[in-house]
mmCIF file of C-alpha atoms and ligand atoms in Angstrom:
data_model
loop_
_atom_site.group_PDB
_atom_site.id
_atom_site.type_symbol
_atom_site.label_atom_id
_atom_site.label_comp_id
_atom_site.label_asym_id
_atom_site.label_seq_id
_atom_site.Cartn_x
_atom_site.Cartn_y
_atom_site.Cartn_z
ATOM 1 C CA MET A 460 287.792 51.467 347.281
ATOM 2 C CA SER A 461 287.569 54.716 349.109
ATOM 3 C CA ASP A 462 284.953 57.347 348.479
ATOM 4 C CA ASN A 463 285.768 59.770 345.763
ATOM 5 C CA THR A 464 287.142 62.633 347.824
ATOM 6 C CA SER A 465 287.964 64.712 344.796
ATOM 7 C CA VAL A 466 284.333 65.680 344.345
ATOM 8 C CA ALA A 467 283.946 69.368 345.048
ATOM 9 C CA LEU A 468 281.173 71.822 344.458
ATOM 10 C CA ARG A 469 281.770 73.845 341.357
ATOM 11 C CA LEU A 470 282.023 77.474 342.348
ATOM 12 C CA PRO A 471 281.691 79.422 339.118
ATOM 13 C CA ALA A 472 282.713 83.022 338.760
ATOM 14 C CA PRO A 473 280.067 85.258 340.353
ATOM 15 C CA ARG A 474 277.236 86.079 338.004
ATOM 16 C CA PRO A 475 275.408 89.337 338.401
ATOM 17 C CA ALA A 476 271.900 87.949 337.869
ATOM 18 C CA GLN A 477 271.691 85.200 340.486
ATOM 19 C CA GLN A 478 274.234 83.784 342.911
ATOM 20 C CA SER A 479 275.167 80.184 342.111
ATOM 21 C CA ALA A 480 273.609 77.370 344.119
ATOM 22 C CA ALA A 481 277.071 76.348 345.279
ATOM 23 C CA ALA A 482 277.904 79.831 346.524
ATOM 24 C CA TYR A 483 274.646 79.856 348.472
ATOM 25 C CA LEU A 484 275.372 76.467 349.992
ATOM 26 C CA ARG A 485 278.794 77.650 350.991
ATOM 27 C CA HIS A 486 277.674 80.634 353.037
ATOM 28 C CA GLY A 487 274.255 79.293 353.949
ATOM 29 C CA GLN A 488 272.129 82.376 353.653
ATOM 30 C CA THR A 489 270.338 83.866 350.758
ATOM 31 C CA PRO A 490 268.604 87.005 349.594
ATOM 32 C CA PHE A 491 265.342 86.315 347.736
ATOM 33 C CA PHE A 492 266.107 83.927 344.836
ATOM 34 C CA ARG A 493 269.886 84.255 345.452
ATOM 35 C CA LEU A 494 269.669 87.708 343.895
ATOM 36 C CA PRO A 495 272.045 90.565 344.644
ATOM 37 C CA MET A 496 271.163 92.712 347.645
ATOM 38 C CA ALA A 497 270.424 96.385 347.141
ATOM 39 C CA ASP A 498 273.493 98.452 347.913
ATOM 40 C CA PHE A 499 272.378 100.736 350.718
ATOM 41 C CA ASP A 500 275.824 102.365 350.921
ATOM 42 C CA ARG A 501 275.617 103.529 347.342
ATOM 43 C CA PRO A 502 276.123 107.281 347.143
ATOM 44 C CA GLY A 503 273.132 109.460 346.368
ATOM 45 C CA ALA A 504 270.727 107.250 348.339
ATOM 46 C CA ALA A 505 270.027 105.231 345.195
ATOM 47 C CA PRO A 506 270.092 101.610 346.340
ATOM 48 C CA TYR A 507 267.624 100.549 343.631
ATOM 49 C CA ALA A 508 269.252 102.319 340.680
ATOM 50 C CA GLY A 509 269.558 100.054 337.668
ATOM 51 C CA ALA A 510 267.128 97.428 338.974
ATOM 52 C CA ASP A 511 264.097 96.336 336.959
ATOM 53 C CA ALA A 512 262.460 94.658 339.953
ATOM 54 C CA VAL A 513 262.954 94.959 343.702
ATOM 55 C CA LEU A 514 261.750 92.385 346.225
ATOM 56 C CA LEU A 515 260.862 93.945 349.574
ATOM 57 C CA GLY A 516 260.127 91.948 352.708
ATOM 58 C CA VAL A 517 257.481 93.423 354.994
ATOM 59 C CA PRO A 518 257.779 91.612 358.332
ATOM 60 C CA TYR A 519 254.482 92.867 359.726
ATOM 61 C CA ASP A 520 251.356 91.087 360.978
ATOM 62 C CA GLY A 521 249.797 93.719 363.219
ATOM 63 C CA GLY A 522 246.768 93.739 360.898
ATOM 64 C CA VAL A 523 245.868 90.096 361.546
ATOM 65 C CA THR A 524 242.486 89.391 363.139
ATOM 66 C CA TYR A 525 243.071 85.809 364.321
ATOM 67 C CA GLN A 526 246.301 83.806 364.008
ATOM 68 C CA PRO A 527 249.500 85.856 363.656
ATOM 69 C CA GLY A 528 252.832 84.750 362.214
ATOM 70 C CA ALA A 529 253.031 86.389 358.782
ATOM 71 C CA ARG A 530 255.712 88.778 360.015
ATOM 72 C CA LEU A 531 258.236 85.947 359.719
ATOM 73 C CA ALA A 532 257.421 85.103 356.097
ATOM 74 C CA PRO A 533 260.147 87.223 354.448
ATOM 75 C CA TYR A 534 262.855 85.297 356.305
ATOM 76 C CA HIS A 535 261.466 81.886 355.385
ATOM 77 C CA VAL A 536 260.549 82.725 351.815
ATOM 78 C CA ARG A 537 264.117 83.940 351.266
ATOM 79 C CA ARG A 538 265.312 80.502 352.394
ATOM 80 C CA THR A 539 262.888 78.498 350.238
ATOM 81 C CA SER A 540 263.338 80.787 347.226
ATOM 82 C CA ALA A 541 266.965 79.643 346.993
ATOM 83 C CA PHE A 542 265.648 76.497 345.280
ATOM 84 C CA VAL A 543 264.341 78.447 342.294
ATOM 85 C CA GLN A 544 266.450 78.428 339.145
ATOM 86 C CA PRO A 545 266.495 81.203 336.551
ATOM 87 C CA PHE A 546 265.121 79.429 333.479
ATOM 88 C CA HIS A 547 261.317 79.300 333.306
ATOM 89 C CA THR A 548 260.440 76.195 331.338
ATOM 90 C CA PHE A 549 256.818 77.173 330.602
ATOM 91 C CA HIS A 550 257.483 80.691 329.329
ATOM 92 C CA GLU A 551 260.919 79.630 328.020
ATOM 93 C CA ILE A 552 262.646 82.665 329.415
ATOM 94 C CA ASP A 553 265.673 83.246 331.658
ATOM 95 C CA VAL A 554 263.778 85.250 334.254
ATOM 96 C CA PHE A 555 266.764 86.710 336.068
ATOM 97 C CA GLY A 556 268.685 87.185 332.825
ATOM 98 C CA ALA A 557 265.868 89.232 331.285
ATOM 99 C CA LEU A 558 264.917 91.043 334.481
ATOM 100 C CA ALA A 559 267.510 92.740 336.685
ATOM 101 C CA ALA A 560 265.944 91.779 340.001
ATOM 102 C CA ILE A 561 267.403 92.523 343.423
ATOM 103 C CA ASP A 562 266.523 91.987 347.069
ATOM 104 C CA GLY A 563 265.752 95.348 348.654
ATOM 105 C CA GLY A 564 265.835 93.874 352.149
ATOM 106 C CA ASN A 565 263.010 94.268 354.624
ATOM 107 C CA VAL A 566 261.124 97.452 355.240
ATOM 108 C CA ALA A 567 262.351 98.234 358.758
ATOM 109 C CA ILE A 568 259.204 98.837 360.778
ATOM 110 C CA PRO A 569 258.033 99.007 364.364
ATOM 111 C CA PRO A 570 255.527 96.090 364.344
ATOM 112 C CA PHE A 571 253.266 97.755 366.938
ATOM 113 C CA GLU A 572 252.705 101.058 365.087
ATOM 114 C CA PRO A 573 250.292 100.394 362.193
ATOM 115 C CA GLU A 574 250.159 103.984 360.994
ATOM 116 C CA ILE A 575 253.946 104.253 360.890
ATOM 117 C CA VAL A 576 254.079 100.892 359.130
ATOM 118 C CA ARG A 577 251.732 102.187 356.434
ATOM 119 C CA HIS A 578 253.844 105.300 356.029
ATOM 120 C CA LEU A 579 257.139 103.391 355.801
ATOM 121 C CA VAL A 580 255.796 100.782 353.359
ATOM 122 C CA GLN A 581 254.386 103.485 351.097
ATOM 123 C CA THR A 582 257.676 105.401 351.256
ATOM 124 C CA GLU A 583 259.779 102.356 350.377
ATOM 125 C CA VAL A 584 257.519 101.281 347.512
ATOM 126 C CA SER A 585 257.643 104.868 346.232
ATOM 127 C CA ARG A 586 261.464 104.700 346.262
ATOM 128 C CA VAL A 587 261.386 101.521 344.199
ATOM 129 C CA LEU A 588 258.995 103.112 341.710
ATOM 130 C CA ALA A 589 261.064 106.306 341.549
ATOM 131 C CA ALA A 590 264.037 104.151 340.513
ATOM 132 C CA GLY A 591 261.935 102.875 337.599
ATOM 133 C CA ALA A 592 261.690 99.381 339.072
ATOM 134 C CA THR A 593 258.713 97.105 339.712
ATOM 135 C CA PRO A 594 258.077 96.374 343.403
ATOM 136 C CA PHE A 595 257.394 92.839 344.650
ATOM 137 C CA LEU A 596 256.310 92.808 348.296
ATOM 138 C CA VAL A 597 256.645 89.716 350.420
ATOM 139 C CA GLY A 598 254.284 90.122 353.350
ATOM 140 C CA GLY A 599 253.336 90.435 355.976
ATOM 141 C CA ASP A 600 249.592 90.400 356.271
ATOM 142 C CA HIS A 601 247.216 91.799 353.664
ATOM 143 C CA SER A 602 246.950 95.208 355.322
ATOM 144 C CA ILE A 603 250.226 96.129 353.593
ATOM 145 C CA LEU A 604 248.340 96.222 350.292
ATOM 146 C CA LEU A 605 246.884 99.652 351.080
ATOM 147 C CA PRO A 606 250.175 101.570 351.430
ATOM 148 C CA ALA A 607 251.596 99.682 348.446
ATOM 149 C CA LEU A 608 248.636 100.688 346.280
ATOM 150 C CA ARG A 609 248.827 104.287 347.499
ATOM 151 C CA ALA A 610 252.401 104.424 346.188
ATOM 152 C CA ILE A 611 251.437 102.671 342.944
ATOM 153 C CA ALA A 612 248.506 105.026 342.283
ATOM 154 C CA ALA A 613 250.602 108.086 343.145
ATOM 155 C CA ARG A 614 252.924 107.110 340.321
ATOM 156 C CA HIS A 615 250.596 105.493 337.780
ATOM 157 C CA GLY A 616 247.148 106.805 338.657
ATOM 158 C CA PRO A 617 244.309 104.344 339.333
ATOM 159 C CA VAL A 618 245.302 100.841 338.241
ATOM 160 C CA ALA A 619 243.661 97.501 337.562
ATOM 161 C CA VAL A 620 244.002 95.103 340.486
ATOM 162 C CA VAL A 621 243.992 91.324 340.251
ATOM 163 C CA HIS A 622 243.142 90.108 343.736
ATOM 164 C CA VAL A 623 243.504 86.393 344.424
ATOM 165 C CA ASP A 624 242.093 85.532 347.845
ATOM 166 C CA ALA A 625 239.556 83.427 349.742
ATOM 167 C CA HIS A 626 238.212 86.714 351.141
ATOM 168 C CA LEU A 627 236.847 89.910 349.605
ATOM 169 C CA ASP A 628 238.917 92.138 351.938
ATOM 170 C CA THR A 629 236.371 94.932 351.678
ATOM 171 C CA SER A 630 235.164 94.715 355.297
ATOM 172 C CA ASP A 631 234.657 97.807 357.428
ATOM 173 C CA GLY A 632 235.477 98.688 361.039
ATOM 174 C CA GLU A 633 232.192 97.375 362.403
ATOM 175 C CA VAL A 634 233.550 94.232 364.017
ATOM 176 C CA TRP A 635 236.888 95.421 365.402
ATOM 177 C CA GLY A 636 236.274 99.121 365.859
ATOM 178 C CA ASN A 637 239.222 99.846 363.592
ATOM 179 C CA ASP A 638 239.034 99.617 359.852
ATOM 180 C CA PHE A 639 242.753 99.263 359.074
ATOM 181 C CA HIS A 640 243.430 95.543 359.191
ATOM 182 C CA HIS A 641 243.979 92.652 356.815
ATOM 183 C CA GLY A 642 240.261 92.364 356.007
ATOM 184 C CA THR A 643 239.857 95.934 354.755
ATOM 185 C CA PRO A 644 242.649 97.034 352.381
ATOM 186 C CA LEU A 645 240.485 96.920 349.268
ATOM 187 C CA ARG A 646 237.666 98.911 350.868
ATOM 188 C CA HIS A 647 240.129 101.764 351.434
ATOM 189 C CA ALA A 648 241.735 101.308 348.025
ATOM 190 C CA LEU A 649 238.350 101.587 346.295
ATOM 191 C CA GLU A 650 237.230 104.534 348.427
ATOM 192 C CA GLU A 651 240.489 106.362 347.831
ATOM 193 C CA GLY A 652 240.208 105.877 344.062
ATOM 194 C CA LEU A 653 243.424 103.834 343.809
ATOM 195 C CA VAL A 654 241.651 101.242 341.637
ATOM 196 C CA GLU A 655 240.048 102.141 338.320
ATOM 197 C CA HIS A 656 236.266 101.666 338.307
ATOM 198 C CA GLY A 657 235.418 98.190 337.038
ATOM 199 C CA GLN A 658 239.019 97.024 337.337
ATOM 200 C CA LEU A 659 239.060 95.085 340.578
ATOM 201 C CA HIS A 660 239.183 91.400 339.642
ATOM 202 C CA GLN A 661 238.690 89.136 342.652
ATOM 203 C CA ILE A 662 239.492 85.459 342.124
ATOM 204 C CA ALA A 663 238.973 82.301 344.239
ATOM 205 C CA ILE A 664 236.638 84.041 346.707
ATOM 206 C CA ARG A 665 234.790 81.541 348.902
ATOM 207 C CA ALA A 666 234.888 82.495 352.590
ATOM 208 C CA SER A 667 231.724 82.742 354.627
ATOM 209 C CA VAL A 668 230.707 86.347 355.201
ATOM 210 C CA GLY A 669 229.093 88.408 357.916
ATOM 211 C CA SER A 670 226.036 89.295 355.862
ATOM 212 C CA PRO A 671 224.612 88.475 352.429
ATOM 213 C CA ASP A 672 225.479 91.929 351.090
ATOM 214 C CA ASP A 673 229.186 91.818 351.899
ATOM 215 C CA ALA A 674 229.938 91.890 348.163
ATOM 216 C CA SER A 675 227.754 94.945 347.573
ATOM 217 C CA PHE A 676 230.519 97.358 348.556
ATOM 218 C CA GLY A 677 232.797 96.178 345.751
ATOM 219 C CA ARG A 678 229.909 96.124 343.275
ATOM 220 C CA ARG A 679 229.469 99.900 343.711
ATOM 221 C CA PHE A 680 232.947 100.209 342.209
ATOM 222 C CA GLY A 681 232.284 97.655 339.478
ATOM 223 C CA ALA A 682 234.371 94.938 341.119
ATOM 224 C CA ARG A 683 234.208 91.635 339.274
ATOM 225 C CA VAL A 684 234.131 88.612 341.540
ATOM 226 C CA HIS A 685 235.143 85.184 340.270
ATOM 227 C CA PRO A 686 234.137 82.907 343.147
ATOM 228 C CA LEU A 687 235.978 79.641 343.600
ATOM 229 C CA ASP A 688 232.952 77.747 342.251
ATOM 230 C CA GLU A 689 233.201 79.651 338.974
ATOM 231 C CA VAL A 690 236.956 79.068 338.806
ATOM 232 C CA ALA A 691 236.391 75.351 339.382
ATOM 233 C CA ALA A 692 233.653 75.170 336.748
ATOM 234 C CA LEU A 693 235.413 77.138 334.001
ATOM 235 C CA GLY A 694 239.049 76.379 334.827
ATOM 236 C CA VAL A 695 241.820 78.810 335.692
ATOM 237 C CA ASP A 696 242.918 79.256 332.084
ATOM 238 C CA ALA A 697 239.499 80.627 331.143
ATOM 239 C CA ILE A 698 239.438 82.937 334.163
ATOM 240 C CA ALA A 699 242.945 84.193 333.405
ATOM 241 C CA ALA A 700 241.993 84.818 329.778
ATOM 242 C CA GLU A 701 238.918 86.777 330.831
ATOM 243 C CA VAL A 702 240.911 88.915 333.261
ATOM 244 C CA ARG A 703 243.597 89.494 330.648
ATOM 245 C CA ARG A 704 240.982 90.704 328.170
ATOM 246 C CA ALA A 705 239.356 92.935 330.785
ATOM 247 C CA VAL A 706 242.589 94.649 331.874
ATOM 248 C CA GLY A 707 243.851 95.077 328.319
ATOM 249 C CA LEU A 708 246.823 97.445 328.238
ATOM 250 C CA ARG A 709 246.178 98.931 331.687
ATOM 251 C CA ASN A 710 248.728 98.973 334.471
ATOM 252 C CA VAL A 711 248.010 95.947 336.635
ATOM 253 C CA TYR A 712 248.853 95.280 340.263
ATOM 254 C CA VAL A 713 248.574 91.656 341.429
ATOM 255 C CA THR A 714 247.823 91.090 345.097
ATOM 256 C CA PHE A 715 248.023 87.423 346.035
ATOM 257 C CA ASP A 716 246.758 86.227 349.414
ATOM 258 C CA VAL A 717 248.102 82.721 349.908
ATOM 259 C CA ASP A 718 244.815 81.680 351.590
ATOM 260 C CA ALA A 719 243.302 81.643 348.084
ATOM 261 C CA ILE A 720 244.963 78.251 347.905
ATOM 262 C CA ASP A 721 243.471 75.236 349.631
ATOM 263 C CA PRO A 722 244.869 74.681 353.146
ATOM 264 C CA ALA A 723 245.841 71.195 351.969
ATOM 265 C CA PHE A 724 248.416 72.895 349.739
ATOM 266 C CA ALA A 725 249.040 76.023 351.818
ATOM 267 C CA PRO A 726 248.447 75.282 355.508
ATOM 268 C CA GLY A 727 250.769 78.054 356.686
ATOM 269 C CA THR A 728 248.328 80.937 356.808
ATOM 270 C CA GLY A 729 246.345 82.675 359.521
ATOM 271 C CA THR A 730 242.787 82.468 358.168
ATOM 272 C CA PRO A 731 242.594 79.261 356.143
ATOM 273 C CA VAL A 732 239.415 78.460 354.197
ATOM 274 C CA PRO A 733 238.958 74.899 352.921
ATOM 275 C CA GLY A 734 238.092 74.227 349.313
ATOM 276 C CA GLY A 735 240.516 76.515 347.527
ATOM 277 C CA LEU A 736 242.808 76.499 344.530
ATOM 278 C CA THR A 737 245.395 73.772 344.131
ATOM 279 C CA SER A 738 249.031 74.820 343.874
ATOM 280 C CA ARG A 739 248.934 73.837 340.222
ATOM 281 C CA GLU A 740 245.879 76.003 339.566
ATOM 282 C CA ALA A 741 247.459 78.979 341.331
ATOM 283 C CA ILE A 742 250.599 78.695 339.236
ATOM 284 C CA ALA A 743 248.571 78.212 336.038
ATOM 285 C CA LEU A 744 246.466 81.259 336.877
ATOM 286 C CA LEU A 745 249.548 83.492 337.040
ATOM 287 C CA ARG A 746 251.011 81.920 333.914
ATOM 288 C CA GLY A 747 247.735 82.653 332.157
ATOM 289 C CA LEU A 748 248.219 86.369 332.823
ATOM 290 C CA ALA A 749 251.258 86.539 330.520
ATOM 291 C CA GLY A 750 251.175 89.754 328.544
ATOM 292 C CA ILE A 751 249.647 91.985 331.197
ATOM 293 C CA ASN A 752 251.453 95.193 332.067
ATOM 294 C CA LEU A 753 252.470 94.300 335.620
ATOM 295 C CA VAL A 754 253.423 97.334 337.713
ATOM 296 C CA GLY A 755 253.662 95.598 341.080
ATOM 297 C CA MET A 756 252.811 92.506 343.061
ATOM 298 C CA ASP A 757 252.531 91.312 346.604
ATOM 299 C CA LEU A 758 252.375 87.839 348.114
ATOM 300 C CA VAL A 759 250.867 88.010 351.581
ATOM 301 C CA GLU A 760 249.533 86.050 354.558
ATOM 302 C CA VAL A 761 252.190 83.321 354.648
ATOM 303 C CA ALA A 762 252.592 82.323 358.313
ATOM 304 C CA PRO A 763 255.650 80.044 358.618
ATOM 305 C CA SER A 764 254.891 79.038 362.208
ATOM 306 C CA LEU A 765 251.637 77.411 360.983
ATOM 307 C CA ASP A 766 253.316 75.776 358.004
ATOM 308 C CA HIS A 767 254.309 72.127 357.602
ATOM 309 C CA ALA A 768 257.448 71.024 355.783
ATOM 310 C CA ASP A 769 257.731 74.528 354.293
ATOM 311 C CA VAL A 770 254.905 73.647 351.854
ATOM 312 C CA THR A 771 253.433 77.131 351.937
ATOM 313 C CA CYS A 772 256.806 78.873 351.867
ATOM 314 C CA HIS A 773 257.926 76.887 348.828
ATOM 315 C CA LEU A 774 254.657 77.669 347.086
ATOM 316 C CA ALA A 775 254.997 81.350 347.987
ATOM 317 C CA ALA A 776 258.473 81.456 346.454
ATOM 318 C CA HIS A 777 257.176 79.857 343.270
ATOM 319 C CA LEU A 778 254.188 82.207 343.030
ATOM 320 C CA LEU A 779 256.550 85.159 343.342
ATOM 321 C CA TYR A 780 258.718 83.585 340.658
ATOM 322 C CA GLU A 781 255.641 83.412 338.386
ATOM 323 C CA GLY A 782 255.078 87.121 339.029
ATOM 324 C CA LEU A 783 258.716 87.902 338.282
ATOM 325 C CA ALA A 784 258.346 85.893 335.078
ATOM 326 C CA LEU A 785 255.389 88.106 334.052
ATOM 327 C CA ALA A 786 257.624 91.142 334.541
ATOM 328 C CA ALA A 787 260.517 89.438 332.709
ATOM 329 C CA LEU A 788 258.271 88.701 329.724
ATOM 330 C CA ARG A 789 257.679 92.444 329.399
ATOM 331 C CA MET A 790 261.437 93.012 329.196
ATOM 332 C CA ALA A 791 262.167 90.316 326.622
HETATM 333 MN MN1 MN B 1414 242.388 85.890 352.698
HETATM 334 MN MN1 MN B 1415 243.406 88.915 351.994
#
C-alpha cells in the first residue's frame, strides 16, 4: 500500500472575512487573523473605508525602562493569530462575519524618535476613527497608549478606560528624568482629561511601588483599583460585572498590558511580576465585559524575544480576539 497521494489541501474560493487556513499555509505569511490587508493604493487615501475594525501594529519599544523587545510583537502576533478561527464558541458569534475587520499594517515609525512616534500613532488612530472603525493596537510598549487615547478623546470626548496591568502606569519623571515612557501613560491621560473622572478601572495591579502613595495620583481622578488580591478573592466574573455596571453605556477603551498575566503564562514581557492572572482568568475577564461599548483596544508589552514556545504571543492573539468579539457583539 502506498500513501494516499491524492490528499490535497482544500483551497476554497476566497472569502472576504478571513483568508482560509489552507491559503495561509500555501503562502506562509499572514496579516492579523488572516484578515484582508488595508488597501493603501485605494484612491482618496481611504484605506480603512468600509472596515468596522482595524488592527494596527506599533513596532515601538523606545518607552521601555528595562528589557526591550516589544517592538517585534506585531510580527509575531500576526503569525500566532493565524491559528484563530472565526466562530467564538462562548459568545456563539462569527466574529469576522459580524465584524468587518482588517489589518491596517504597522504604523511606520522611527523607533528612536518618541515624540514623532506619538504624533504618528495618534494620526493613524485618528484615521481609523475617521473611517468609522474601531482601532485595535498591537504594541509596542505601553507608552503608545497616550497617543491612542488622545485620538480617542479627540473623537469621543473623555472615555472610560479599563486598564489591565500589573502596574498602575501613573508614574512621573522623577526616576528617569523624562515622563514619557511605558510607566506613565495614564498619568498624562488623566492630567490631559482624556479619561472621565471616576472612570479609570485598573485591574490585576500588584507590582511593588516606589512609595506608599503611588496610587494617590489616580485617586485624585477617582481611579478605581482592583488589585490582584481582590480579583483572586472575588473572581474575575465579579470584577468584570462590577466594571460593566460602572461604565454603563459610556464609550470604553480597553488597554491590556500582558504583564497583568502571571509570567508562568506570559513570560514574554519586559517587566514581569509574579503572581498574576492565569490565561483563563484573563480571557474570562474580557468575556465578562460583553455588552460594553468598546471604542478601542490595545494589547501591549509582548516581547517575543523573551517568550518561550510562543506562549505569550498565542495568548496575545487570543486576548485580541476576545476584544474583537466584544466589538462584534455590538454589531450583531
Ligand atoms: Mn505592566
Ligand atoms: Mn503597563
